[in-house]
Coordinates of C-alpha atoms in Angstrom, one line a residue:
M1 CA 9.3 0.4 -7.0
A2 CA 10.4 3.7 -5.5
T3 CA 13.6 4.9 -7.1
S4 CA 15.0 8.4 -6.9
A5 CA 18.6 9.0 -7.6
H6 CA 21.0 12.0 -8.1
K7 CA 18.9 14.4 -6.1
S8 CA 21.8 16.8 -5.7
I9 CA 23.2 18.6 -8.7
D10 CA 26.1 16.4 -9.8
P11 CA 27.6 16.0 -13.2
I12 CA 24.9 13.9 -15.0
P13 CA 25.5 12.9 -18.6
N14 CA 22.9 13.7 -21.2
I15 CA 20.8 10.7 -22.0
P16 CA 20.3 10.4 -25.7
A17 CA 16.7 10.9 -26.8
N18 CA 16.8 7.6 -28.6
A19 CA 18.4 5.7 -25.7
V20 CA 17.1 2.2 -24.8
W21 CA 17.8 0.0 -21.9
A22 CA 18.1 -3.8 -21.4
A23 CA 14.8 -5.4 -20.8
N24 CA 16.2 -7.5 -18.0
G25 CA 17.7 -5.9 -14.9
E26 CA 20.6 -7.3 -12.8
T27 CA 20.3 -7.3 -9.0
I28 CA 23.0 -5.2 -7.5
A29 CA 21.7 -5.1 -3.9
G30 CA 19.5 -7.4 -1.9
G31 CA 17.3 -9.9 -3.7
H32 CA 17.7 -12.6 -1.1
G33 CA 14.3 -12.3 0.4
P34 CA 13.4 -9.9 3.2
G35 CA 15.7 -10.0 6.2
N36 CA 18.3 -8.0 8.2
G37 CA 21.4 -9.8 6.9
S38 CA 24.1 -7.7 5.3
H39 CA 23.2 -9.3 2.0
Q40 CA 19.5 -8.5 2.5
L41 CA 17.0 -5.7 2.3
D42 CA 13.5 -5.4 3.7
S43 CA 11.1 -3.2 1.8
P44 CA 13.7 -0.7 0.4
D45 CA 12.4 2.6 -0.8
G46 CA 14.7 5.6 -1.4
L47 CA 17.9 5.5 -3.4
F48 CA 20.9 7.7 -4.0
V49 CA 23.6 6.8 -6.6
D50 CA 26.9 8.7 -6.2
D51 CA 29.3 9.7 -8.9
D52 CA 31.4 6.6 -8.2
Q53 CA 28.3 4.3 -8.5
M54 CA 28.3 3.8 -4.8
I55 CA 24.6 3.2 -3.9
V56 CA 22.9 4.4 -0.7
I57 CA 19.5 2.8 0.1
T58 CA 16.8 3.4 2.7
D59 CA 16.2 -0.1 4.0
V60 CA 12.8 0.8 5.4
G61 CA 11.8 -2.4 7.1
N62 CA 15.1 -2.7 8.8
H63 CA 15.0 1.0 9.9
R64 CA 18.5 1.7 8.5
I65 CA 20.5 3.2 5.7
V66 CA 22.7 0.8 3.8
Q67 CA 25.6 1.6 1.5
W68 CA 26.4 -0.8 -1.3
N69 CA 29.5 -0.5 -3.4
M70 CA 29.2 -1.7 -7.0
G71 CA 30.0 -5.4 -7.3
D72 CA 29.8 -6.1 -3.6
T73 CA 27.5 -9.0 -2.3
N74 CA 27.0 -7.3 1.0
G75 CA 26.0 -3.8 2.1
Q76 CA 27.3 -1.7 5.0
I77 CA 25.0 -0.1 7.6
V78 CA 25.8 3.6 7.7
A79 CA 22.9 4.9 9.8
G80 CA 20.3 3.3 12.1
G81 CA 19.9 -0.4 12.2
H82 CA 19.0 -0.5 15.9
G83 CA 15.4 -1.2 15.5
P84 CA 12.6 1.4 15.2
G85 CA 12.8 4.2 17.6
N86 CA 13.4 7.9 18.1
R87 CA 16.7 7.9 19.9
M88 CA 19.4 9.7 17.9
Y89 CA 21.1 6.3 17.0
Q90 CA 17.8 5.0 15.6
L91 CA 15.5 5.6 12.6
N92 CA 11.9 4.7 12.1
E93 CA 11.0 3.8 8.5
P94 CA 13.4 6.1 6.6
T95 CA 12.1 6.8 3.1
D96 CA 14.7 8.9 1.4
V97 CA 18.4 9.8 1.6
L98 CA 21.0 11.9 -0.2
I99 CA 24.6 12.8 0.3
D100 CA 25.6 16.4 1.1
K101 CA 29.2 16.6 -0.2
E102 CA 29.9 19.9 1.5
T103 CA 29.6 18.3 5.0
D104 CA 30.4 14.7 3.8
S105 CA 27.2 13.5 5.4
F106 CA 24.0 11.6 4.7
I107 CA 20.7 13.6 5.0
I108 CA 17.9 11.3 5.8
C109 CA 14.1 11.5 5.8
D110 CA 13.3 9.7 9.1
S111 CA 9.6 9.5 8.2
L112 CA 7.8 8.0 11.2
N113 CA 9.9 10.1 13.6
Q114 CA 8.7 13.1 11.6
R115 CA 12.2 14.6 11.2
V116 CA 15.1 15.1 8.8
V117 CA 18.4 14.0 10.3
R118 CA 22.0 14.2 9.3
W119 CA 24.6 11.5 9.9
S120 CA 28.3 12.1 9.2
R121 CA 29.9 9.7 6.8
H122 CA 33.1 9.6 8.9
K123 CA 34.1 6.2 10.3
G124 CA 32.8 5.5 13.8
T125 CA 29.7 7.7 13.6
S126 CA 27.1 6.2 15.9
Q127 CA 24.3 8.7 15.8
G128 CA 22.7 11.6 13.9
E129 CA 21.6 15.1 14.6
I130 CA 18.2 16.7 13.8
L131 CA 18.1 19.2 11.0
I132 CA 14.3 19.6 10.8
D133 CA 11.6 18.2 13.1
N134 CA 7.8 18.1 13.2
I135 CA 7.5 17.2 9.5
R136 CA 6.1 13.9 8.0
C137 CA 8.7 14.0 5.3
W138 CA 8.9 11.5 2.4
G139 CA 11.2 12.8 -0.4
L140 CA 14.4 14.9 -0.3
A141 CA 16.3 16.9 -2.9
M142 CA 19.2 19.4 -2.8
D143 CA 20.0 22.1 -5.4
D144 CA 23.5 23.4 -6.3
Q145 CA 23.1 26.2 -3.8
R146 CA 22.7 23.5 -1.0
Y147 CA 19.0 24.4 -0.4
L148 CA 17.2 21.4 0.9
Y149 CA 13.7 20.5 -0.5
V150 CA 11.4 18.2 1.5
S151 CA 8.0 16.8 0.7
D152 CA 5.5 17.0 3.6
T153 CA 2.8 14.3 3.2
T154 CA 0.7 15.5 6.1
N155 CA 0.3 19.1 4.7
D156 CA 0.5 18.0 1.1
A157 CA 3.3 20.5 0.5
V158 CA 7.0 21.0 -0.5
R159 CA 9.2 23.2 1.7
R160 CA 12.7 24.6 1.1
Y161 CA 15.3 25.0 3.8
Q162 CA 18.7 26.5 4.2
I163 CA 20.8 24.0 6.1
G164 CA 20.6 25.1 9.8
D165 CA 17.1 26.7 9.4
K166 CA 14.4 24.5 10.9
N167 CA 11.5 26.6 9.6
G168 CA 12.0 26.8 5.8
I169 CA 9.6 28.3 3.3
L170 CA 6.6 26.9 1.5
I171 CA 7.4 26.7 -2.2
A172 CA 4.6 24.3 -3.5
G173 CA 1.3 23.1 -2.4
G174 CA 0.1 23.6 1.2
K175 CA -3.4 24.4 0.1
G176 CA -5.0 21.3 1.4
K177 CA -5.3 17.9 -0.2
G178 CA -6.7 18.1 -3.7
E179 CA -6.2 18.0 -7.4
R180 CA -5.9 21.7 -8.3
F181 CA -2.7 23.0 -9.7
T182 CA -2.0 24.6 -6.3
Q183 CA -2.5 21.3 -4.5
F184 CA -1.1 17.9 -4.0
S185 CA -2.5 14.6 -2.8
D186 CA 0.3 12.6 -1.1
P187 CA 3.4 14.1 -2.6
K188 CA 6.3 11.6 -2.6
Y189 CA 9.6 11.9 -4.3
L190 CA 11.3 15.1 -5.6
F191 CA 13.7 16.3 -8.2
V192 CA 15.2 19.8 -8.5
D193 CA 16.8 21.0 -11.8
R194 CA 19.5 23.6 -12.3
Q195 CA 16.8 26.4 -12.6
Q196 CA 15.5 25.4 -9.1
A197 CA 12.3 24.1 -10.6
V198 CA 10.9 21.3 -8.4
Y199 CA 9.3 18.2 -9.8
V200 CA 7.0 16.3 -7.5
S201 CA 5.5 12.8 -7.8
D202 CA 1.9 13.6 -6.8
G203 CA 1.0 10.1 -5.8
S204 CA -2.7 10.0 -5.3
N205 CA -3.4 12.4 -8.1
Y206 CA -1.5 10.0 -10.5
R207 CA 0.6 12.8 -12.0
V208 CA 4.0 14.5 -11.9
M209 CA 3.9 18.2 -11.3
K210 CA 6.6 20.9 -12.1
W211 CA 6.7 24.1 -10.1
S212 CA 9.1 26.6 -11.6
K213 CA 11.0 28.8 -9.1
G214 CA 8.7 31.4 -7.6
A215 CA 5.6 30.0 -9.2
T216 CA 2.3 30.0 -7.3
E217 CA 1.0 26.9 -9.0
G218 CA 2.4 23.9 -10.8
I219 CA 1.9 22.4 -14.2
V220 CA 1.3 18.7 -15.1
V221 CA 4.3 17.2 -16.9
A222 CA 3.3 13.5 -16.8
G223 CA 0.0 11.7 -16.2
G224 CA -2.9 13.7 -14.8
K225 CA -5.4 11.6 -16.8
G226 CA -6.7 9.6 -13.9
R227 CA -5.3 6.2 -12.6
G228 CA -4.7 3.7 -15.3
D229 CA -2.1 1.9 -17.4
A230 CA -2.6 3.8 -20.7
S231 CA 0.4 5.6 -22.1
T232 CA -1.2 8.9 -21.0
Q233 CA -1.7 7.6 -17.4
L234 CA 0.2 6.7 -14.2
N235 CA -0.9 4.6 -11.3
Y236 CA 0.7 6.1 -8.2
P237 CA 3.9 7.6 -9.5
Y238 CA 6.8 7.3 -7.1
G239 CA 10.5 7.5 -8.0
L240 CA 11.5 10.5 -10.2
F241 CA 14.5 11.6 -12.3
I242 CA 14.9 14.4 -14.9
D243 CA 17.7 14.4 -17.4
T244 CA 19.4 17.4 -18.9
L245 CA 17.1 17.4 -21.9
G246 CA 14.0 17.7 -19.6
A247 CA 12.9 14.1 -20.1
I248 CA 11.0 12.8 -17.1
Y249 CA 11.6 9.2 -15.8
V250 CA 8.9 8.0 -13.5
G251 CA 8.6 4.9 -11.3
D252 CA 5.0 4.0 -12.1
S253 CA 4.5 1.9 -9.0
G254 CA 1.0 0.7 -9.4
N255 CA 1.7 -0.4 -13.0
D256 CA 5.2 -1.9 -12.1
R257 CA 7.0 -0.1 -14.9
V258 CA 9.3 2.8 -15.5
M259 CA 8.1 5.4 -18.0
C260 CA 9.9 8.2 -19.9
W261 CA 8.0 11.4 -20.8
S262 CA 10.0 13.6 -23.2
Q263 CA 9.8 17.3 -22.5
D264 CA 6.3 18.6 -23.4
A265 CA 5.1 15.1 -24.4
K266 CA 1.4 14.2 -24.0
Q267 CA 2.2 10.6 -23.3
G268 CA 5.0 8.4 -22.0
T269 CA 6.8 5.3 -23.2
I270 CA 7.7 2.2 -21.1
I271 CA 11.4 1.8 -20.9
V272 CA 11.6 -1.1 -18.4
G273 CA 9.0 -3.3 -16.7
G274 CA 5.3 -3.3 -17.6
N275 CA 5.5 -7.1 -17.8
G276 CA 3.1 -7.8 -15.0
R277 CA 3.9 -8.0 -11.3
G278 CA 6.5 -10.5 -10.4
A279 CA 10.1 -11.3 -9.4
G280 CA 11.5 -11.8 -12.9
A281 CA 14.4 -9.8 -14.2
N282 CA 12.0 -7.8 -16.3
Q283 CA 9.4 -7.3 -13.6
F284 CA 8.8 -5.4 -10.4
Y285 CA 6.7 -6.3 -7.4
A286 CA 5.5 -3.8 -4.8
I287 CA 4.5 -6.2 -2.0
P288 CA 7.3 -8.1 -0.3
N289 CA 7.3 -11.7 1.0
I290 CA 6.5 -11.7 4.7
P291 CA 9.5 -13.5 6.4
A292 CA 8.7 -16.8 8.0
N293 CA 10.0 -15.5 11.3
A294 CA 8.2 -12.1 11.1
G295 CA 6.6 -10.7 14.2
W296 CA 4.2 -7.8 14.7
A297 CA 3.8 -5.2 17.4
A298 CA 1.4 -6.5 20.1
N299 CA -0.4 -3.2 20.2
G300 CA -2.2 -1.9 17.2
E301 CA -2.6 1.8 16.3
T302 CA -6.1 3.0 15.2
I303 CA -5.8 4.4 11.7
A304 CA -9.6 4.8 11.0
G305 CA -12.6 5.3 13.3
G306 CA -12.3 4.4 17.0
H307 CA -14.6 7.2 18.1
G308 CA -17.6 5.1 18.8
P309 CA -20.3 4.1 16.4
G310 CA -21.6 7.1 14.3
N311 CA -21.8 8.6 10.9
G312 CA -19.3 11.5 11.4
S313 CA -16.4 11.6 8.9
H314 CA -14.1 10.5 11.8
Q315 CA -16.4 7.6 12.7
L316 CA -17.3 4.1 11.5
D317 CA -20.3 1.9 12.5
S318 CA -19.7 -1.8 12.4
P319 CA -17.0 -1.8 9.6
D320 CA -16.4 -5.2 8.0
G321 CA -14.6 -5.3 4.6
L322 CA -11.2 -3.8 3.9
F323 CA -8.9 -3.1 1.0
V324 CA -5.4 -1.6 1.3
D325 CA -4.0 -0.2 -1.9
D326 CA -0.3 0.0 -2.9
D327 CA -0.2 3.6 -1.7
E328 CA -1.6 2.6 1.7
T329 CA -5.0 4.1 0.9
I330 CA -7.5 2.2 3.0
V331 CA -11.0 1.5 1.7
I332 CA -13.5 0.3 4.3
T333 CA -17.1 -1.1 4.1
D334 CA -18.8 1.0 6.8
V335 CA -21.7 -1.5 7.1
G336 CA -23.9 0.3 9.7
N337 CA -23.7 3.6 7.7
H338 CA -24.4 1.8 4.4
R339 CA -21.4 3.5 2.7
I340 CA -17.8 2.9 1.5
V341 CA -15.2 5.2 3.2
Q342 CA -11.7 5.9 1.9
W343 CA -9.0 6.8 4.5
N344 CA -5.6 8.1 3.5
M345 CA -2.8 7.1 5.9
G346 CA -2.4 9.7 8.7
D347 CA -5.8 11.4 8.1
T348 CA -8.2 11.8 11.0
N349 CA -11.2 11.8 8.8
G350 CA -12.4 9.5 6.0
Q351 CA -14.1 10.4 2.7
I352 CA -17.3 8.8 1.5
V353 CA -16.7 7.3 -1.9
A354 CA -19.9 5.3 -2.4
G355 CA -23.3 5.2 -0.7
G356 CA -23.9 7.1 2.5
H357 CA -27.6 7.9 1.7
G358 CA -29.2 5.5 4.1
P359 CA -30.1 1.8 3.4
G360 CA -31.9 1.3 0.1
N361 CA -31.7 -0.2 -3.3
R362 CA -31.5 3.0 -5.4
M363 CA -28.3 3.2 -7.5
Y364 CA -27.0 5.9 -5.2
Q365 CA -27.5 3.7 -2.1
L366 CA -26.0 0.6 -0.5
Y367 CA -27.5 -1.7 2.0
E368 CA -25.0 -3.2 4.5
P369 CA -22.0 -3.6 2.1
T370 CA -19.7 -6.3 3.3
D371 CA -16.6 -6.2 1.0
V372 CA -14.9 -3.9 -1.5
L373 CA -11.9 -4.0 -3.8
I374 CA -10.3 -1.6 -6.3
D375 CA -10.3 -2.6 -10.0
K376 CA -7.4 -0.6 -11.3
E377 CA -8.2 -1.4 -14.9
T378 CA -11.4 0.7 -14.7
D379 CA -10.3 2.8 -11.8
S380 CA -13.4 1.8 -9.8
F381 CA -14.6 0.3 -6.6
I382 CA -16.3 -3.1 -6.8
I383 CA -18.6 -3.6 -3.9
C384 CA -20.6 -6.5 -2.4
D385 CA -23.9 -4.8 -1.7
S386 CA -25.0 -7.6 0.5
L387 CA -28.6 -7.0 1.6
N388 CA -29.4 -5.7 -1.9
E389 CA -28.1 -9.1 -3.2
R390 CA -25.9 -7.5 -5.9
V391 CA -22.4 -6.6 -6.7
V392 CA -22.0 -3.0 -7.9
R393 CA -19.3 -0.9 -9.4
W394 CA -18.7 2.8 -8.5
S395 CA -16.2 4.9 -10.5
R396 CA -13.4 6.5 -8.5
G397 CA -13.7 9.6 -10.7
K398 CA -14.6 12.8 -9.0
G399 CA -18.3 13.6 -8.8
T400 CA -19.5 10.0 -9.0
S401 CA -22.9 9.9 -7.4
Q402 CA -24.2 6.4 -8.2
G403 CA -23.1 2.9 -9.1
E404 CA -24.0 0.3 -11.7
I405 CA -25.0 -3.3 -11.2
L406 CA -22.4 -5.9 -12.3
I407 CA -24.1 -9.0 -10.8
D408 CA -27.6 -9.3 -9.2
N409 CA -29.6 -12.0 -7.4
I410 CA -26.7 -13.1 -5.2
R411 CA -26.4 -12.8 -1.4
C412 CA -22.7 -12.0 -1.7
W413 CA -20.3 -11.5 1.2
G414 CA -16.6 -11.7 0.0
L415 CA -14.9 -10.6 -3.2
A416 CA -11.5 -11.3 -4.8
M417 CA -9.9 -10.5 -8.1
D418 CA -7.1 -12.4 -9.8
D419 CA -4.5 -10.9 -12.1
Q420 CA -6.6 -11.8 -15.2
R421 CA -9.4 -9.6 -13.7
Y422 CA -11.7 -12.6 -13.0
L423 CA -14.0 -11.7 -10.1
Y424 CA -14.7 -14.2 -7.4
V425 CA -17.8 -13.9 -5.2
S426 CA -18.9 -15.9 -2.1
D427 CA -22.6 -16.7 -2.1
T428 CA -23.9 -17.3 1.4
T429 CA -27.4 -18.4 0.4
N430 CA -26.1 -21.2 -1.9
N431 CA -22.9 -21.9 0.1
A432 CA -20.8 -21.5 -3.0
V433 CA -18.1 -19.4 -4.7
K434 CA -18.6 -18.3 -8.3
R435 CA -16.2 -16.7 -10.8
Y436 CA -17.2 -14.0 -13.2
Q437 CA -15.7 -12.2 -16.2
I438 CA -16.4 -8.5 -15.8
G439 CA -19.6 -7.9 -17.8
D440 CA -20.9 -11.4 -17.3
K441 CA -23.8 -11.6 -14.9
N442 CA -24.0 -15.4 -14.8
G443 CA -20.5 -16.6 -13.9
I444 CA -19.5 -20.2 -13.3
L445 CA -19.5 -22.3 -10.1
I446 CA -16.0 -23.0 -8.9
A447 CA -16.4 -24.2 -5.3
G448 CA -19.2 -25.5 -3.1
G449 CA -22.8 -25.3 -4.3
N450 CA -23.7 -28.7 -3.0
G451 CA -25.8 -27.6 -0.1
K452 CA -24.8 -26.5 3.4
G453 CA -22.5 -29.1 5.1
D454 CA -19.0 -30.0 6.2
G455 CA -18.0 -32.3 3.3
F456 CA -15.1 -31.2 1.2
T457 CA -17.5 -30.3 -1.6
Q458 CA -19.5 -28.1 0.7
F459 CA -19.5 -24.9 2.8
S460 CA -21.5 -23.6 5.7
N461 CA -21.7 -19.8 5.4
P462 CA -18.6 -18.9 3.3
K463 CA -17.3 -15.4 4.1
Y464 CA -14.1 -13.8 2.8
L465 CA -11.9 -15.0 -0.1
F466 CA -8.4 -14.9 -1.3
V467 CA -7.1 -15.9 -4.7
D468 CA -3.4 -16.6 -5.3
R469 CA -1.3 -16.4 -8.5
Q470 CA -2.3 -20.0 -9.5
Q471 CA -6.0 -19.1 -9.2
A472 CA -6.4 -21.3 -6.2
I473 CA -9.1 -19.9 -4.0
Y474 CA -9.1 -19.8 -0.2
V475 CA -12.4 -19.5 1.6
S476 CA -13.2 -18.7 5.3
D477 CA -15.8 -21.4 5.8
S478 CA -17.1 -19.8 9.0
Y479 CA -19.7 -22.2 10.4
N480 CA -17.4 -25.1 9.8
N481 CA -14.7 -23.2 11.7
R482 CA -12.1 -23.8 9.0
V483 CA -10.3 -22.3 6.0
V484 CA -10.6 -24.4 2.8
K485 CA -8.4 -24.2 -0.3
W486 CA -9.7 -25.1 -3.8
N487 CA -7.1 -25.5 -6.5
K488 CA -8.1 -24.3 -9.9
G489 CA -10.3 -26.8 -11.7
T490 CA -10.8 -29.1 -8.8
T491 CA -14.2 -30.5 -7.6
E492 CA -13.5 -30.4 -3.9
G493 CA -11.4 -28.5 -1.5
F494 CA -9.1 -29.4 1.3
V495 CA -8.6 -27.9 4.8
V496 CA -5.6 -25.6 5.3
A497 CA -6.5 -24.2 8.7
G498 CA -8.9 -25.3 11.5
D499 CA -11.5 -28.1 11.1
K500 CA -10.9 -29.4 14.6
G501 CA -14.2 -28.1 15.8
R502 CA -15.0 -24.7 17.3
G503 CA -12.5 -23.8 20.0
D504 CA -9.4 -21.7 21.0
A505 CA -6.7 -24.4 20.8
S506 CA -3.9 -23.8 18.3
T507 CA -5.4 -26.4 16.0
Q508 CA -8.9 -24.7 16.1
L509 CA -10.7 -21.7 14.8
Y510 CA -13.9 -20.1 16.0
Y511 CA -15.9 -18.4 13.2
P512 CA -13.0 -17.5 10.8
Y513 CA -13.5 -14.3 8.9
G514 CA -10.8 -12.1 7.3
L515 CA -8.3 -13.9 5.2
F516 CA -4.9 -13.2 3.6
V517 CA -2.3 -15.5 2.0
D518 CA 1.3 -14.4 1.5
T519 CA 3.6 -15.4 -1.3
S520 CA 5.1 -18.3 0.8
G521 CA 1.6 -19.8 1.2
A522 CA 1.3 -18.8 4.9
I523 CA -2.4 -18.2 5.8
Y524 CA -3.4 -15.3 8.0
V525 CA -6.9 -15.7 9.5
G526 CA -9.1 -13.3 11.4
D527 CA -10.3 -15.8 14.1
S528 CA -13.3 -13.7 15.0
G529 CA -14.8 -15.7 17.8
N530 CA -11.5 -15.8 19.6
D531 CA -10.6 -12.2 18.9
R532 CA -7.2 -13.0 17.5
V533 CA -5.3 -13.2 14.2
M534 CA -3.6 -16.5 13.5
C535 CA -0.9 -17.5 11.0
W536 CA -0.8 -21.1 9.6
S537 CA 2.3 -21.8 7.7
Q538 CA 2.0 -23.8 4.5
D539 CA 1.0 -27.4 5.4
A540 CA 1.1 -26.7 9.1
K541 CA -1.2 -28.7 11.4
Q542 CA -1.7 -25.8 13.8
G543 CA -1.5 -22.0 13.8
T544 CA 0.2 -19.4 15.9
I545 CA -1.3 -16.2 17.3
I546 CA 0.3 -13.2 15.8
V547 CA -1.9 -10.4 17.4
G548 CA -4.8 -10.4 19.7
G549 CA -5.9 -13.4 21.8
N550 CA -5.9 -11.2 24.9
G551 CA -9.6 -11.4 25.6
R552 CA -12.4 -9.4 24.1
G553 CA -12.1 -5.6 24.7
A554 CA -11.1 -2.2 23.4
G555 CA -7.4 -2.2 24.3
A556 CA -4.7 -1.7 21.8
N557 CA -3.9 -5.4 22.0
Q558 CA -7.5 -6.6 21.8
F559 CA -10.4 -7.0 19.4
Y560 CA -14.2 -7.2 19.8
G561 CA -15.1 -9.2 16.7
L562 CA -12.8 -9.3 13.7
G563 CA -13.6 -8.4 10.2
A564 CA -11.4 -8.4 7.1
L565 CA -7.6 -8.5 7.1
S566 CA -5.0 -7.0 4.8
Y567 CA -1.3 -6.2 4.6
D568 CA 0.6 -3.3 3.0
R569 CA 3.7 -3.7 0.9
Q570 CA 5.9 -3.4 4.0
G571 CA 4.2 -6.3 5.8
N572 CA 2.2 -4.2 8.3
L573 CA -1.1 -5.9 9.3
Y574 CA -4.5 -4.2 9.0
A575 CA -7.5 -5.6 10.8
V576 CA -11.1 -4.5 11.0
D577 CA -12.2 -4.5 14.7
W578 CA -15.9 -4.2 13.9
K579 CA -17.6 -3.9 17.4
N580 CA -14.9 -1.4 18.4
H581 CA -15.8 0.5 15.2
R582 CA -12.2 0.9 14.1
V583 CA -9.4 -0.3 11.8
Q584 CA -6.1 -1.3 13.6
R585 CA -2.6 -1.4 12.1
F586 CA 0.0 -3.6 13.6
K587 CA 3.5 -2.8 12.5
I588 CA 5.8 -5.6 11.4
K589 CA 8.9 -5.9 13.5

């Protein structure tokens, strides 16, 4: 839910302090599923609303800018739309846009091309021109003097430019990634007021910062109390708008709500959303459906590890489990190093967030952790500490040096959590899946537990799990070479992928491992023994290879043993390539 509008200084009405908004929104652009039709959007992000209520949208997944006039059922492509690329007629995941009225042009943050470009609004324009290059930009703003402000996510900084000057000056941050008042951690969207104070959604610090003109450090004006959903907290703030009274409107992406923080307020109020994640008129949802006809790049890019096995901050050793957060923070179980490592997108080094003190059962140690997830309610990591036969929780707060035991005496492997915060754990010793309320060490048996076997009430070495919105659980039943689905409350499961014996035919799996199910019910399986990722559409009798399947190896289109799978909100695929000691990302086409 990234919304940032009116980023240049246009006449903006005062919003009354006691203003309220309708609980239900109306869809004015898109809403017809992901796609590239003129009536569709695919993972839109940035937004600009002009005085005449003409709406300009960064249609990220389609690599284009779309203009939508109020009341229209179809948009008009005004920049890009020729697939991802770096030619001057192309864009690659544009994240923000504004209109420069002086030149009657669009200024666009062309994020993955690491440039800011300008496209004329005149009819017949077929390509843009580079204004700024070599910057991993995300957000844009312009003041009434036509200075351009750009957030730089690589250098955690905000820079200001005169149009025509490619160098600019540093005005905020740039002191390395961190949480000090001189620093940012993943700055996203911007807003500049009439005094040239810049407001920044400081994503991974869960706060909004204000830097007055000429200041050497910023002040927190919203959030800054850690990740959470309390009225004093934010969970990955994104879109940003400031009214003339100084009230701050924040797209609180991880909590799926828009909050308003009055000037100098210590807490915010929810003005829309906050009704759980979903597609209702009063809801938001950060992760799109993956189109049925989606494809992925054949070659992956290494986003973590890939420097051979080792314990350096740039290395992994036999990674296995994986969790990708809304902000594309990647959390990895670095099994051979007995630690959990967090990797921010674009970084060359990871950060140890749990363990890393050698194998052992002390509370500051882990012993071959196999899976991890983030519990946003408690802002903590929940970890399957496999060879210690326990599930542990480590706070994400700075300075955490040890964990606490949530569940013990279980040879766990996979973890999942539903939207009611029930925790699901696969038990490889008892060939079962159990469900727990946080704080309850006993749990209840919900699948398997009837001995090792291939009956529909049994598993043989259950590994990773996925839980859908109906609390149905999907299990990679590895030695049975199948994926099994157990609906809530049932006494047996049914096969949804594989179960035709071990093999590499389209109807078969060979030691299935990582698992993900999209909102259409399509099942994505890390087919580890075949070094490929397969997709099985709902009720399909066979799967299709989406990446890999090119033999075992270390090439960009190969794997050497697959671990966990995940997707980000744009539909990019993440796969743990455990014997190559790396995590690969395959971009959705």
